[in-house]
Amino acid sequence: MSNTEIIPKKSPYIMGIDLGTSNSAIAVFLKGQAEIIPIESSKTFPSVFAMRNGEKVVGRQARARQMIDPDNTVSSIKREIGGSWTKEFNDKPGEVYTPTDISAEILLQLVLKAEQEHTVEWGGTPKYAVICIPANFNDTQKTATIEAGKLASLEVLYLLEEPVAAAMAYAMEKERDQTILVYDLGGGTFDVSILQVDSSKGETPEFKILAKEGVPKLGGDDFDYKIMEIAAEKFKNDSGVDILDLKKDQGIKTKWIREAQQKLQEAAETAKCELSESQTATIFIPNLIKDESGNVHNLEMDIARREFNDAISGLIEQSKEAVDKALASAKLGIEDISRIILVGGSTRVPLVKEMLTKMFDKEPYSDTDPDTAVARGAAIFAASLNVPGTEPEERLEKDKIEPIILTNIVTHFLGIETAGGKFNCLIDKGKDIPADAPLTYSKEYTTPRDNITELAIRVYQSDRTVEYLRKEEGVECIGEFFLTGIPSKARGEERINVTFEINQQNLLKVSATSSGSAQDLEIKRS
Ligand code: AMP
């Protein structure tokens, strides 16, 4: 047997991947612009996985199975990444899939199909990628995304925040040198980012993130629920059945109520999307539920955009408050924002545009191709990165761009607990993280009691300045470790040095040392 291993040549091109909740997209920078690579003749690829007769199915074919065989189909896996969700498919017993495994299958197929696309000269196997993630992903979710990339045989060179990618697509393709506010409203979360783009120093611009805020549980799902409430109220008046109430005994099987809720949710989402185009939408669900006397009820009603707007106005207001907060933390006024960019499916709701137009006195911008803007931005950033180990650079000159400088900010106040449950902050929220090196802060403490040989180091994050670490919203313990082997001395005699190091992608490392020992911890922040 020969020992010679044939290592396939790695492509010098770096892919930009939008691994989306519903759909994914892949792009590469070629001949001076980001090109979306069509997958099965479409610009996007459904992020859906299914098991069929023990075989894995991904993308469009998997989506087609969603209705026929929902038990063996998984969609929206991005919502679970980094969490404890697992699934064993009836169709393939004995194998347990995690969200990371399923994300890896989606990535693998996406890249395989992109590799087969004949319009791109890869010059080897595509291996390197910039993958986009939501701005609010925590460290566990980020690590799980990198892991999914690894399982799909990819080297993830960077995790780029989706709003930043959208801003890059806009600034590099349309107009540079400005202050951009990205309003990103998806299915489940809302994020607002403010970025400054400055190309005065060189060929390519510097992107500086000035502020990031958000509402973790605000999105299109909440809009759907508002329509569900309106419809359920009408249905209750007509049929006597409350399909949103699972607690009350209505003489109907819980399973049937759940199924009716599912149908109502789908109809509500369809009506919502229709209301983005028209002033009214009709909801019609035949045989929605059978009541305890065996009568079958249909749901039929019209909903007006005005009624929908009234129902969601409180939710839109919450997003506006986060925009105000972002402006305040960037120390900017409304007049300082030159461009508002809309990202995410829920920004198609007309009230979103109306609110922003009124607030900023200018129309927000939505990309002419909103489903691919994030992947295009990622491909642009990817083209500015160097592929490790491909020296001399093999990419054609026109397929590269000068390094884009991206400076991030720290998203929380970060510190440790000291005596009496106090918060001692080491890094302030909003501090710039330089593009080329992690941000490092150290502080010296002394032992709080006589003769202690070990000390718990509890690391906290907070979204505002606090003195005490009471159980308050926005204050969270994000990691804990013990520094052991401290030389036994009188209180205050031994020095404990704590160092926080945070990198561009907001991943935090904490270390502590005494004269007798050292410990460190990579924090999984939530
Ligand atoms: P995203 O995560 O960015 O794909 O956004 C998904 C959310 O956008 C879901 O809640 C969709 O229902 C919502 N959405 C998609 N298209 C529309 C539309 N035309 N009008 C309103 N909401 C939409």
Coordinates of C-alpha atoms and ligand atoms in Angstrom, one line a residue:
M1 CA 0.0 0.0 0.0
S2 CA 1.4 3.4 -0.9
N3 CA 1.8 6.0 1.8
T4 CA 1.4 8.8 -0.6
E5 CA -1.8 10.7 0.2
I6 CA -3.3 12.7 -2.6
I7 CA -4.3 16.0 -1.2
P8 CA -6.7 17.8 -3.5
K9 CA -5.7 21.3 -4.4
K10 CA -7.5 24.0 -2.4
S11 CA -9.2 26.7 -4.3
P12 CA -7.6 30.2 -3.7
Y13 CA -11.1 31.7 -3.7
I14 CA -13.1 32.4 -0.5
M15 CA -16.8 31.9 -0.5
G16 CA -19.2 34.3 1.1
I17 CA -22.0 32.2 2.7
D18 CA -25.3 33.4 4.0
L19 CA -26.5 30.4 6.1
G20 CA -30.0 31.7 6.5
T21 CA -32.9 30.5 8.7
S22 CA -35.2 29.8 5.7
N23 CA -32.8 30.1 2.7
S24 CA -29.1 30.2 2.2
A25 CA -27.0 31.8 -0.5
I26 CA -23.4 31.6 -1.7
A27 CA -21.3 34.2 -3.5
V28 CA -17.8 34.7 -4.7
F29 CA -16.0 37.9 -5.8
L30 CA -15.1 37.7 -9.5
K31 CA -14.0 40.3 -12.0
G32 CA -14.5 43.1 -9.6
Q33 CA -17.8 42.2 -8.2
A34 CA -19.6 39.8 -5.9
E35 CA -21.4 37.1 -8.0
I36 CA -24.1 35.0 -6.5
I37 CA -23.5 31.3 -7.5
P38 CA -26.8 29.9 -8.7
I39 CA -27.7 26.6 -7.1
E40 CA -30.0 24.4 -9.2
S41 CA -30.7 27.6 -11.3
S42 CA -31.8 29.6 -8.2
K43 CA -30.1 32.4 -6.3
T44 CA -31.1 30.9 -3.0
F45 CA -31.0 27.4 -1.5
P46 CA -33.7 26.3 1.0
S47 CA -32.1 25.6 4.4
V48 CA -34.1 22.4 4.8
F49 CA -33.0 18.9 5.6
A50 CA -35.0 15.7 5.3
M51 CA -34.4 12.0 5.7
R52 CA -36.0 9.8 3.1
N53 CA -35.7 6.0 3.2
G54 CA -32.5 6.5 5.3
E55 CA -31.0 8.9 2.7
K56 CA -30.2 12.5 3.4
V57 CA -32.0 15.1 1.3
V58 CA -31.2 18.8 1.4
G59 CA -32.5 22.0 -0.2
R60 CA -35.4 22.2 -2.6
Q61 CA -36.1 18.5 -2.5
A62 CA -36.1 18.5 1.3
R63 CA -38.5 21.5 1.3
A64 CA -40.9 19.6 -1.0
R65 CA -41.0 16.8 1.6
Q66 CA -42.0 19.2 4.4
M67 CA -45.7 18.8 3.7
I68 CA -45.6 15.1 2.8
D69 CA -43.4 13.9 5.6
P70 CA -43.0 16.6 8.3
D71 CA -41.7 14.1 10.9
N72 CA -38.6 13.4 8.8
T73 CA -38.0 17.0 7.7
V74 CA -36.2 19.8 9.6
S75 CA -36.4 23.5 8.7
S76 CA -35.3 26.8 10.5
I77 CA -32.5 24.8 12.2
K78 CA -30.5 28.1 12.6
R79 CA -32.9 28.9 15.5
E80 CA -31.6 25.9 17.4
I81 CA -27.9 26.1 16.7
G82 CA -25.8 26.0 19.8
G83 CA -28.7 24.7 21.8
S84 CA -29.6 21.2 23.2
W85 CA -32.1 20.3 20.4
T86 CA -31.5 16.8 18.9
K87 CA -33.4 14.6 16.5
E88 CA -33.5 11.0 15.6
F89 CA -35.4 10.5 12.4
N90 CA -37.9 7.7 12.2
D91 CA -36.5 7.0 8.8
K92 CA -33.0 6.4 10.2
P93 CA -33.2 5.1 13.7
G94 CA -30.0 5.0 15.8
E95 CA -28.5 8.2 14.5
V96 CA -28.9 11.4 16.5
Y97 CA -28.6 14.7 14.7
T98 CA -27.7 18.0 16.4
P99 CA -28.4 21.4 14.9
T100 CA -24.7 21.6 14.1
D101 CA -24.9 18.3 12.1
I102 CA -27.9 19.5 10.2
S103 CA -26.3 22.9 9.5
A104 CA -23.2 21.0 8.3
E105 CA -25.3 19.0 5.8
I106 CA -26.8 22.2 4.4
L107 CA -23.4 23.8 4.1
L108 CA -21.9 20.6 2.5
Q109 CA -24.6 20.4 -0.2
L110 CA -24.5 24.2 -0.8
V111 CA -20.7 24.1 -1.4
L112 CA -20.8 20.9 -3.4
K113 CA -23.4 22.3 -5.7
A114 CA -21.5 25.6 -6.0
E115 CA -18.4 23.7 -6.9
Q116 CA -20.2 22.1 -9.8
E117 CA -21.4 25.4 -11.1
H118 CA -19.5 25.6 -14.4
T119 CA -19.4 29.5 -14.6
V120 CA -16.9 29.6 -11.7
E121 CA -13.2 28.6 -12.3
W122 CA -12.4 27.6 -8.7
G123 CA -8.9 26.5 -9.4
G124 CA -9.2 23.7 -6.8
T125 CA -11.7 22.5 -4.2
P126 CA -13.5 25.4 -2.6
K127 CA -12.6 25.2 1.1
Y128 CA -12.5 28.7 2.6
A129 CA -15.5 30.6 3.7
V130 CA -16.8 33.7 5.4
I131 CA -20.0 32.7 7.0
C132 CA -22.6 35.3 8.1
I133 CA -24.2 35.1 11.5
P134 CA -26.9 37.3 13.2
A135 CA -25.5 40.2 15.2
N136 CA -26.9 38.8 18.4
F137 CA -25.4 35.3 18.1
N138 CA -23.7 34.3 21.4
D139 CA -20.3 32.5 21.7
T140 CA -21.9 29.1 21.8
Q141 CA -23.9 29.8 18.6
K142 CA -20.7 31.1 16.9
T143 CA -18.7 28.1 18.0
A144 CA -21.4 25.8 16.7
T145 CA -21.4 27.6 13.3
I146 CA -17.6 27.2 13.0
E147 CA -18.0 23.5 13.9
A148 CA -20.7 23.0 11.3
G149 CA -18.3 24.5 8.8
K150 CA -15.6 22.1 9.9
L151 CA -17.9 19.1 9.6
A152 CA -18.6 20.3 6.0
S153 CA -14.8 20.3 5.4
L154 CA -14.7 24.1 5.3
E155 CA -12.3 26.4 6.9
V156 CA -14.3 29.3 8.3
L157 CA -12.0 32.3 8.0
Y158 CA -14.4 34.7 9.6
L159 CA -17.9 34.9 11.0
L160 CA -19.3 38.2 9.7
E161 CA -22.4 39.8 11.2
E162 CA -25.2 39.9 8.8
P163 CA -25.9 43.7 9.2
V164 CA -22.2 44.4 8.6
A165 CA -22.3 42.2 5.4
A166 CA -25.4 44.1 4.2
A167 CA -23.6 47.4 4.8
M168 CA -20.6 46.2 3.0
A169 CA -22.6 45.2 -0.1
Y170 CA -24.3 48.6 0.0
A171 CA -21.1 50.7 0.5
M172 CA -18.9 48.8 -1.9
E173 CA -21.5 48.4 -4.7
K174 CA -23.3 51.7 -4.3
E175 CA -21.9 54.5 -2.2
R176 CA -19.1 54.8 0.2
D177 CA -18.1 57.3 3.0
Q178 CA -21.2 57.6 5.1
T179 CA -22.8 56.7 8.4
I180 CA -25.1 53.7 7.8
L181 CA -27.9 52.4 10.1
V182 CA -28.8 48.8 9.4
Y183 CA -32.3 47.9 10.6
D184 CA -32.5 44.1 10.6
L185 CA -35.9 42.6 11.4
G186 CA -36.1 38.9 10.7
G187 CA -38.5 36.1 11.8
G188 CA -37.5 36.0 15.5
T189 CA -35.1 38.8 16.3
F190 CA -34.4 42.5 15.7
D191 CA -31.0 44.1 15.5
V192 CA -29.9 47.6 14.7
S193 CA -26.3 48.4 13.9
I194 CA -24.7 51.7 13.1
L195 CA -21.5 51.7 11.0
Q196 CA -19.2 54.4 9.7
V197 CA -17.7 53.8 6.3
D198 CA -14.6 55.8 5.6
S199 CA -12.4 55.4 2.5
S200 CA -10.4 58.6 2.9
K201 CA -7.3 56.6 4.0
G202 CA -6.9 54.3 1.1
E203 CA -8.3 52.2 -1.7
T204 CA -10.9 50.3 0.3
P205 CA -12.9 51.7 3.1
E206 CA -12.7 51.2 6.8
F207 CA -15.9 49.9 8.4
K208 CA -16.3 50.9 12.0
I209 CA -19.1 49.6 14.0
L210 CA -20.3 52.4 16.2
A211 CA -23.2 50.8 18.0
K212 CA -25.2 47.6 18.2
E213 CA -28.5 47.1 19.9
G214 CA -31.4 44.8 19.5
V215 CA -34.5 43.1 20.9
P216 CA -33.8 39.4 21.1
K217 CA -37.4 38.2 20.8
L218 CA -39.0 40.5 18.2
G219 CA -39.8 39.7 14.6
G220 CA -42.1 38.4 12.0
D221 CA -43.3 35.5 14.3
D222 CA -44.8 38.1 16.7
F223 CA -46.5 39.8 13.7
D224 CA -48.0 36.4 12.8
Y225 CA -49.2 36.0 16.4
K226 CA -51.0 39.3 16.4
I227 CA -53.0 38.2 13.3
M228 CA -53.6 34.8 15.0
E229 CA -55.1 36.6 18.0
I230 CA -57.4 38.7 15.8
A231 CA -58.5 35.6 13.9
A232 CA -58.9 33.5 17.0
E233 CA -61.1 36.1 18.6
K234 CA -63.4 36.1 15.6
F235 CA -63.4 32.3 15.4
K236 CA -64.3 32.1 19.1
N237 CA -67.3 34.4 18.6
D238 CA -68.5 32.3 15.6
S239 CA -67.7 28.8 16.8
G240 CA -67.3 28.9 20.6
V241 CA -63.9 27.3 20.3
D242 CA -60.8 29.2 21.5
I243 CA -58.0 27.8 19.4
L244 CA -55.3 29.7 21.3
D245 CA -56.3 28.2 24.7
L246 CA -54.7 24.9 25.5
K247 CA -55.3 25.1 29.2
K248 CA -59.1 25.2 29.3
D249 CA -61.0 21.9 28.8
Q250 CA -63.0 22.6 25.6
G251 CA -63.8 18.9 25.1
I252 CA -61.4 18.8 22.1
K253 CA -58.2 16.8 21.9
T254 CA -55.1 18.9 22.6
K255 CA -53.6 17.4 19.5
W256 CA -56.4 18.8 17.3
I257 CA -56.1 22.2 18.9
R258 CA -52.3 22.2 18.2
E259 CA -52.9 21.2 14.6
A260 CA -55.5 24.0 14.3
Q261 CA -52.9 26.5 15.7
Q262 CA -50.4 25.3 13.2
K263 CA -52.8 25.9 10.3
L264 CA -53.7 29.3 11.7
Q265 CA -50.1 30.3 12.1
E266 CA -49.4 29.4 8.4
A267 CA -52.5 31.3 7.3
A268 CA -51.6 34.3 9.4
E269 CA -48.1 34.4 7.9
T270 CA -49.5 34.2 4.4
A271 CA -52.0 37.0 5.2
K272 CA -49.2 39.1 6.7
C273 CA -47.2 38.8 3.5
E274 CA -50.2 39.7 1.4
L275 CA -50.8 42.8 3.6
S276 CA -47.3 44.0 2.5
E277 CA -48.8 44.3 -1.0
S278 CA -52.5 45.0 -0.5
Q279 CA -54.8 46.9 1.8
T280 CA -56.7 43.7 2.8
A281 CA -56.1 40.0 3.0
T282 CA -58.5 37.1 3.2
I283 CA -57.9 34.2 5.5
F284 CA -59.8 31.0 4.7
I285 CA -59.2 27.7 6.5
P286 CA -61.7 25.0 5.7
N287 CA -62.3 22.4 8.5
L288 CA -60.2 24.2 11.0
I289 CA -61.5 22.3 13.9
K290 CA -64.3 20.0 15.1
D291 CA -66.0 21.1 18.3
E292 CA -67.1 18.8 21.2
S293 CA -70.5 18.2 19.5
G294 CA -68.8 17.1 16.4
N295 CA -69.6 20.3 14.3
V296 CA -66.8 21.2 11.9
H297 CA -65.9 24.9 11.7
N298 CA -64.3 26.8 8.9
L299 CA -62.5 30.1 9.4
E300 CA -63.2 32.8 6.9
M301 CA -62.4 36.5 7.4
D302 CA -60.8 39.6 5.9
I303 CA -58.2 41.6 7.7
A304 CA -57.3 45.1 6.7
R305 CA -53.8 46.5 6.7
R306 CA -55.0 49.3 9.1
E307 CA -56.1 46.7 11.6
F308 CA -52.8 44.8 11.3
N309 CA -50.9 48.1 11.7
D310 CA -52.8 48.9 14.9
A311 CA -52.0 45.4 16.3
I312 CA -48.3 45.6 15.6
S313 CA -47.7 49.3 16.4
G314 CA -46.4 48.4 19.9
L315 CA -43.9 46.0 18.4
I316 CA -42.7 48.5 15.9
E317 CA -42.4 51.0 18.7
Q318 CA -40.1 48.6 20.6
S319 CA -37.8 48.5 17.6
K320 CA -37.8 52.3 17.4
E321 CA -36.7 52.4 21.1
A322 CA -33.7 50.2 20.2
V323 CA -32.9 52.5 17.3
D324 CA -32.9 55.4 19.7
K325 CA -30.7 53.5 22.1
A326 CA -28.2 52.7 19.3
L327 CA -28.1 56.4 18.3
A328 CA -27.5 57.4 21.9
S329 CA -24.7 54.9 22.4
A330 CA -23.0 56.0 19.1
K331 CA -23.5 59.6 20.3
L332 CA -25.2 60.5 17.0
G333 CA -28.3 62.4 16.1
I334 CA -30.9 61.5 13.5
E335 CA -29.3 64.0 11.1
D336 CA -26.0 62.1 11.3
I337 CA -27.3 59.0 9.6
S338 CA -26.9 59.3 5.9
R339 CA -28.4 55.9 5.0
I340 CA -30.8 53.5 6.5
I341 CA -30.5 50.0 5.1
L342 CA -33.3 47.4 5.6
V343 CA -32.3 43.8 6.1
G344 CA -34.6 40.8 6.9
G345 CA -37.9 39.6 5.6
S346 CA -40.0 41.5 8.1
T347 CA -38.8 44.9 6.8
R348 CA -41.2 44.3 3.9
V349 CA -44.0 45.2 6.3
P350 CA -45.0 48.7 5.2
L351 CA -45.4 50.1 8.7
V352 CA -41.6 49.5 9.2
K353 CA -40.8 51.7 6.3
E354 CA -43.4 54.3 7.4
M355 CA -42.0 54.5 10.9
L356 CA -38.4 54.9 9.7
T357 CA -39.3 57.4 7.0
K358 CA -41.0 59.5 9.6
M359 CA -38.3 59.2 12.1
F360 CA -35.4 60.0 9.8
D361 CA -37.2 62.1 7.3
K362 CA -35.8 60.0 4.5
E363 CA -36.8 56.8 2.8
P364 CA -34.8 53.7 3.9
Y365 CA -33.0 51.7 1.3
S366 CA -33.8 48.1 0.5
D367 CA -31.4 46.2 -1.8
T368 CA -32.8 45.5 -5.2
D369 CA -32.0 41.9 -4.5
P370 CA -32.6 41.6 -0.7
D371 CA -32.3 37.8 -0.6
T372 CA -28.7 37.9 -1.7
A373 CA -27.3 41.1 -0.2
V374 CA -25.8 39.4 2.8
A375 CA -24.0 36.7 0.8
R376 CA -22.7 39.4 -1.6
G377 CA -21.4 41.4 1.3
A378 CA -19.7 38.3 2.7
A379 CA -18.1 37.6 -0.7
I380 CA -16.7 41.2 -0.9
F381 CA -15.2 40.9 2.6
A382 CA -13.9 37.4 1.7
A383 CA -12.1 38.9 -1.4
S384 CA -10.2 41.2 0.9
L385 CA -8.9 38.3 3.0
N386 CA -5.8 36.3 2.3
V387 CA -6.1 32.5 1.9
P388 CA -3.7 30.8 4.4
G389 CA -1.1 28.8 2.6
T390 CA -1.6 29.9 -0.9
E391 CA 1.5 31.8 -1.5
P392 CA 2.0 33.4 -3.9
E393 CA -1.5 34.5 -4.2
E394 CA -3.2 32.6 -7.0
R395 CA -6.3 34.6 -7.4
L396 CA -6.4 36.9 -10.3
E397 CA -5.8 40.5 -9.5
K398 CA -9.3 41.5 -10.5
D399 CA -10.8 38.9 -8.2
K400 CA -9.2 40.5 -5.1
I401 CA -9.6 43.7 -3.2
E402 CA -7.4 45.5 -0.8
P403 CA -7.9 44.5 2.9
I404 CA -11.1 45.9 4.3
I405 CA -10.5 47.2 7.8
L406 CA -13.3 46.2 10.1
T407 CA -13.4 47.5 13.6
N408 CA -15.9 46.1 16.0
I409 CA -17.0 47.2 19.4
V410 CA -17.5 45.4 22.7
T411 CA -21.2 44.6 23.1
H412 CA -21.5 44.5 26.9
F413 CA -19.8 45.7 30.1
L414 CA -17.6 42.8 31.1
G415 CA -16.1 42.2 34.5
I416 CA -15.9 40.0 37.6
E417 CA -17.7 39.7 40.9
T418 CA -15.9 41.0 43.9
A419 CA -16.6 40.9 47.6
G420 CA -20.2 41.7 48.6
G421 CA -21.6 40.8 45.2
K422 CA -20.2 43.9 43.5
F423 CA -19.5 44.1 39.8
N424 CA -16.0 45.1 38.9
C425 CA -15.8 46.1 35.3
L426 CA -12.7 45.4 33.2
I427 CA -14.0 46.3 29.7
D428 CA -16.6 48.9 29.0
K429 CA -19.4 48.3 26.5
G430 CA -18.8 50.2 23.2
K431 CA -15.0 50.1 23.4
D432 CA -13.4 49.7 20.0
I433 CA -11.8 46.3 19.2
P434 CA -8.9 47.0 16.9
A435 CA -8.8 45.2 13.6
D436 CA -5.4 43.7 14.0
A437 CA -5.2 42.5 17.6
P438 CA -7.5 41.5 20.5
L439 CA -8.4 44.1 23.1
T440 CA -6.7 43.2 26.4
Y441 CA -7.3 44.6 29.9
S442 CA -5.8 43.4 33.2
K443 CA -6.5 44.3 36.8
E444 CA -4.8 43.5 40.0
Y445 CA -6.9 42.3 43.0
T446 CA -5.8 41.1 46.5
T447 CA -7.0 38.1 48.4
P448 CA -10.3 38.9 50.3
R449 CA -9.7 36.7 53.3
D450 CA -6.8 35.2 55.4
N451 CA -5.2 31.9 54.2
I452 CA -7.3 31.3 51.1
T453 CA -5.7 28.9 48.6
E454 CA -8.4 29.0 46.0
L455 CA -10.7 31.6 44.6
A456 CA -13.8 31.5 42.4
I457 CA -13.5 33.9 39.4
R458 CA -17.0 34.7 38.3
V459 CA -17.3 36.5 35.0
Y460 CA -20.3 38.7 34.3
Q461 CA -21.7 40.7 31.4
S462 CA -24.2 43.5 31.7
D463 CA -25.8 45.8 29.1
R464 CA -25.5 48.8 31.4
T465 CA -23.4 50.1 34.3
V466 CA -24.3 48.4 37.5
E467 CA -22.7 48.4 41.0
Y468 CA -24.2 45.2 42.3
L469 CA -24.8 41.9 40.6
R470 CA -28.3 41.3 41.7
K471 CA -30.5 39.1 39.6
E472 CA -31.5 41.8 37.2
E473 CA -32.4 41.6 33.6
G474 CA -29.5 42.2 31.3
V475 CA -26.9 41.1 33.9
E476 CA -25.6 37.6 33.4
C477 CA -22.9 35.3 34.7
I478 CA -21.1 34.1 31.6
G479 CA -18.5 31.9 33.1
E480 CA -16.8 30.7 36.3
F481 CA -13.6 29.0 37.2
F482 CA -11.4 28.4 40.2
L483 CA -8.0 29.7 40.6
T484 CA -6.3 27.1 42.9
G485 CA -2.8 26.8 44.4
I486 CA -2.8 30.4 45.8
P487 CA 0.0 30.6 48.4
S488 CA -1.6 30.8 51.9
K489 CA -1.1 34.3 53.3
A490 CA -2.9 37.0 55.3
R491 CA -5.8 38.8 53.7
G492 CA -4.7 41.3 51.1
E493 CA -1.1 40.0 50.9
E494 CA -1.4 37.9 47.8
R495 CA -2.0 39.6 44.5
I496 CA -4.4 38.1 41.9
N497 CA -4.1 39.3 38.4
V498 CA -7.1 39.0 36.1
T499 CA -6.8 39.5 32.4
F500 CA -9.7 39.8 29.8
E501 CA -8.9 39.4 26.2
I502 CA -11.6 40.0 23.6
N503 CA -11.2 39.5 19.9
Q504 CA -12.8 41.0 16.7
Q505 CA -15.6 38.5 16.8
N506 CA -16.4 39.3 20.5
L507 CA -15.0 36.0 21.8
L508 CA -13.7 36.5 25.3
K509 CA -10.9 34.8 27.1
V510 CA -10.3 35.3 30.8
S511 CA -7.2 34.3 32.7
A512 CA -6.2 34.7 36.4
T513 CA -2.8 34.3 38.1
S514 CA -1.4 34.4 41.6
S515 CA 2.3 34.1 42.5
G516 CA 1.7 30.4 42.8
S517 CA -0.7 29.5 40.0
A518 CA -2.4 30.3 36.7
Q519 CA -5.8 29.5 35.2
D520 CA -7.7 30.5 32.1
L521 CA -11.1 30.1 30.6
E522 CA -12.6 30.6 27.2
I523 CA -15.9 32.0 27.8
K524 CA -19.1 30.8 26.1
R525 CA -21.1 34.0 26.3
S526 CA -24.8 34.0 26.2
Ligands
AMP1 P1 -35.7 36.3 7.4 O1 -35.3 35.6 8.7 O2 -34.9 37.5 7.2 O3 -35.8 35.4 6.2 O4 -37.2 36.8 7.7 C1 -38.2 35.9 7.9 C2 -39.5 36.7 8.3 O5 -39.8 37.6 7.2 C3 -40.7 35.8 8.5 O6 -41.4 36.1 9.6 C4 -41.5 36.1 7.2 O7 -42.9 35.8 7.5 C5 -41.2 37.5 7.0 N1 -41.5 38.0 5.6 C6 -41.1 37.4 4.5 N2 -41.7 38.1 3.4 C7 -42.5 39.0 3.9 C8 -43.4 39.9 3.4 N3 -43.6 40.1 2.0 N4 -44.1 40.7 4.2 C9 -44.0 40.6 5.5 N5 -43.2 39.7 6.1 C10 -42.4 38.9 5.3

